[in-house]
């Protein structure tokens, strides 16, 4: 079973950066599900999310050469989607709401709430795969420790150790992120 948070491999990114058109096409197609998920979790509306995802994929296609580290694709795309969602939130027509101040404030609150959720998603995506899988199974999907350990082919002790490291890394990353925002 494929992990739905898998991004295209580093070799594909490197080939795309070198100008291989087939690799670039495969990279954009392979990134699409994750970019779409980022957009739907960050943007205030479904329409904005679809537009933001498309814009991010166009930027990926046109500017893959700007990506400095081939392993940083997920964070680069997350930043592009986040910026596009914020840009779209600022463009929201204020006259749509009968009470503009209240409506604008709640729209901004919603964007901020989604950005916080997005920061958590980005921090989880940045975890090493073994830690990410355990954390998602236990804390996101709510599986028992025994079920997660069995599904991942680990002893309960190994699963607990990875989960502890994943939670600590996540807490460290999010603590650092909040300190800078």
GROMACS .gro file of C-alpha atoms in nm, residues 5-171:
model
  167
    5UNK     CA    1   0.227   1.146   0.185
    6UNK     CA    2   0.507   1.016  -0.037
    7UNK     CA    3   0.668   1.280  -0.253
    8UNK     CA    4   0.852   1.201  -0.577
    9UNK     CA    5   1.204   1.070  -0.516
   10UNK     CA    6   1.519   1.275  -0.511
   11UNK     CA    7   1.647   1.122  -0.836
   12UNK     CA    8   1.335   1.244  -1.015
   13UNK     CA    9   1.380   1.594  -0.870
   14UNK     CA   10   1.745   1.604  -0.979
   15UNK     CA   11   1.655   1.487  -1.332
   16UNK     CA   12   1.378   1.748  -1.353
   17UNK     CA   13   1.619   2.019  -1.237
   18UNK     CA   14   1.859   1.908  -1.511
   19UNK     CA   15   1.585   1.978  -1.767
   20UNK     CA   16   1.455   1.627  -1.841
   21UNK     CA   17   1.100   1.693  -1.960
   22UNK     CA   18   0.964   1.344  -1.880
   23UNK     CA   19   1.102   1.370  -1.526
   24UNK     CA   20   0.957   1.718  -1.485
   25UNK     CA   21   0.615   1.598  -1.599
   26UNK     CA   22   0.633   1.299  -1.362
   27UNK     CA   23   0.746   1.529  -1.078
   28UNK     CA   24   0.449   1.763  -1.123
   29UNK     CA   25   0.205   1.470  -1.148
   30UNK     CA   26   0.358   1.296  -0.846
   31UNK     CA   27   0.345   1.615  -0.637
   32UNK     CA   28  -0.015   1.699  -0.725
   33UNK     CA   29  -0.194   1.496  -0.450
   34UNK     CA   30   0.021   1.645  -0.173
   35UNK     CA   31   0.002   1.999  -0.310
   36UNK     CA   32  -0.376   1.966  -0.335
   37UNK     CA   33  -0.396   1.840   0.025
   38UNK     CA   34  -0.181   2.134   0.146
   39UNK     CA   35  -0.407   2.377  -0.041
   40UNK     CA   36  -0.730   2.231   0.096
   41UNK     CA   37  -0.595   2.248   0.451
   42UNK     CA   38  -0.469   2.606   0.416
   43UNK     CA   39  -0.706   2.800   0.192
   44UNK     CA   40  -1.033   2.948   0.313
   45UNK     CA   41  -1.246   2.807   0.029
   46UNK     CA   42  -1.249   2.504  -0.201
   47UNK     CA   43  -1.216   2.732  -0.508
   48UNK     CA   44  -0.914   2.912  -0.361
   49UNK     CA   45  -0.759   2.576  -0.274
   50UNK     CA   46  -0.794   2.443  -0.628
   51UNK     CA   47  -0.655   2.767  -0.773
   52UNK     CA   48  -0.368   2.773  -0.524
   53UNK     CA   49  -0.279   2.411  -0.600
   54UNK     CA   50  -0.276   2.480  -0.974
   55UNK     CA   51  -0.063   2.791  -0.926
   56UNK     CA   52   0.184   2.599  -0.709
   57UNK     CA   53   0.218   2.324  -0.970
   58UNK     CA   54   0.274   2.582  -1.243
   59UNK     CA   55   0.548   2.741  -1.030
   60UNK     CA   56   0.699   2.396  -0.973
   61UNK     CA   57   0.698   2.331  -1.348
   62UNK     CA   58   0.847   2.668  -1.441
   63UNK     CA   59   1.092   2.718  -1.154
   64UNK     CA   60   1.219   2.376  -1.048
   65UNK     CA   61   1.570   2.516  -1.093
   66UNK     CA   62   1.512   2.752  -0.798
   67UNK     CA   63   1.480   2.457  -0.559
   68UNK     CA   64   1.815   2.454  -0.378
   69UNK     CA   65   1.811   2.109  -0.219
   70UNK     CA   66   1.647   1.823  -0.406
   71UNK     CA   67   1.520   1.682  -0.074
   72UNK     CA   68   1.337   2.005   0.015
   73UNK     CA   69   1.053   1.969  -0.237
   74UNK     CA   70   0.777   1.929   0.025
   75UNK     CA   71   0.875   2.239   0.223
   76UNK     CA   72   0.922   2.446  -0.092
   77UNK     CA   73   0.578   2.350  -0.224
   78UNK     CA   74   0.422   2.408   0.119
   79UNK     CA   75   0.560   2.764   0.127
   80UNK     CA   76   0.433   2.835  -0.225
   81UNK     CA   77   0.083   2.704  -0.141
   82UNK     CA   78   0.076   2.893   0.191
   83UNK     CA   79   0.174   3.220   0.021
   84UNK     CA   80  -0.083   3.169  -0.254
   85UNK     CA   81  -0.359   3.100   0.002
   86UNK     CA   82  -0.265   3.412   0.197
   87UNK     CA   83  -0.261   3.619  -0.123
   88UNK     CA   84  -0.607   3.491  -0.213
   89UNK     CA   85  -0.738   3.560   0.140
   90UNK     CA   86  -0.624   3.922   0.109
   91UNK     CA   87  -0.810   3.954  -0.221
   92UNK     CA   88  -1.143   3.834  -0.075
   93UNK     CA   89  -1.412   4.083  -0.174
   94UNK     CA   90  -1.514   4.255   0.145
   95UNK     CA   91  -1.853   4.362   0.007
   96UNK     CA   92  -1.980   4.002   0.006
   97UNK     CA   93  -2.040   4.018   0.380
   98UNK     CA   94  -2.322   4.216   0.544
   99UNK     CA   95  -2.094   4.299   0.840
  100UNK     CA   96  -1.756   4.349   0.673
  101UNK     CA   97  -1.541   4.384   0.986
  102UNK     CA   98  -1.683   4.071   1.147
  103UNK     CA   99  -1.670   3.869   0.824
  104UNK     CA  100  -1.317   3.977   0.738
  105UNK     CA  101  -1.200   3.902   1.091
  106UNK     CA  102  -1.351   3.554   1.084
  107UNK     CA  103  -1.202   3.488   0.738
  108UNK     CA  104  -0.861   3.597   0.866
  109UNK     CA  105  -0.905   3.383   1.178
  110UNK     CA  106  -0.992   3.085   0.957
  111UNK     CA  107  -0.682   3.137   0.741
  112UNK     CA  108  -0.463   3.166   1.053
  113UNK     CA  109  -0.617   2.848   1.198
  114UNK     CA  110  -0.550   2.664   0.874
  115UNK     CA  111  -0.195   2.798   0.856
  116UNK     CA  112  -0.131   2.662   1.206
  117UNK     CA  113  -0.267   2.323   1.095
  118UNK     CA  114  -0.049   2.353   0.787
  119UNK     CA  115   0.261   2.418   0.998
  120UNK     CA  116   0.185   2.099   1.189
  121UNK     CA  117   0.138   1.909   0.860
  122UNK     CA  118   0.467   2.049   0.726
  123UNK     CA  119   0.649   1.950   1.047
  124UNK     CA  120   0.507   1.597   1.023
  125UNK     CA  121   0.605   1.575   0.655
  126UNK     CA  122   0.962   1.674   0.749
  127UNK     CA  123   1.002   1.382   0.993
  128UNK     CA  124   1.206   1.080   0.885
  129UNK     CA  125   0.973   0.824   0.724
  130UNK     CA  126   0.998   0.569   1.008
  131UNK     CA  127   0.899   0.831   1.268
  132UNK     CA  128   0.633   0.985   1.044
  133UNK     CA  129   0.458   0.651   0.985
  134UNK     CA  130   0.439   0.574   1.359
  135UNK     CA  131   0.319   0.925   1.447
  136UNK     CA  132   0.048   0.922   1.179
  137UNK     CA  133  -0.078   0.577   1.278
  138UNK     CA  134  -0.089   0.657   1.651
  139UNK     CA  135  -0.168   1.030   1.678
  140UNK     CA  136  -0.350   1.108   1.353
  141UNK     CA  137  -0.531   0.783   1.272
  142UNK     CA  138  -0.568   0.678   1.638
  143UNK     CA  139  -0.451   0.318   1.605
  144UNK     CA  140  -0.348   0.129   1.919
  145UNK     CA  141   0.021   0.080   1.991
  146UNK     CA  142  -0.006  -0.293   1.920
  147UNK     CA  143  -0.182  -0.234   1.585
  148UNK     CA  144   0.075   0.027   1.478
  149UNK     CA  145   0.367  -0.194   1.582
  150UNK     CA  146   0.227  -0.495   1.395
  151UNK     CA  147   0.143  -0.295   1.082
  152UNK     CA  148   0.495  -0.152   1.072
  153UNK     CA  149   0.665  -0.481   1.158
  154UNK     CA  150   0.812  -0.344   1.481
  155UNK     CA  151   0.827  -0.459   1.840
  156UNK     CA  152   0.610  -0.254   2.075
  157UNK     CA  153   0.927  -0.113   2.236
  158UNK     CA  154   1.069  -0.003   1.897
  159UNK     CA  155   0.736   0.153   1.800
  160UNK     CA  156   0.721   0.345   2.132
  161UNK     CA  157   1.079   0.464   2.087
  162UNK     CA  158   1.009   0.595   1.735
  163UNK     CA  159   0.686   0.757   1.849
  164UNK     CA  160   0.869   0.931   2.135
  165UNK     CA  161   1.139   1.060   1.897
  166UNK     CA  162   0.875   1.175   1.647
  167UNK     CA  163   0.676   1.362   1.912
  168UNK     CA  164   0.990   1.524   2.053
  169UNK     CA  165   1.105   1.633   1.706
  170UNK     CA  166   0.760   1.770   1.627
  171UNK     CA  167   0.743   1.961   1.954
   0.00000   0.00000   0.00000
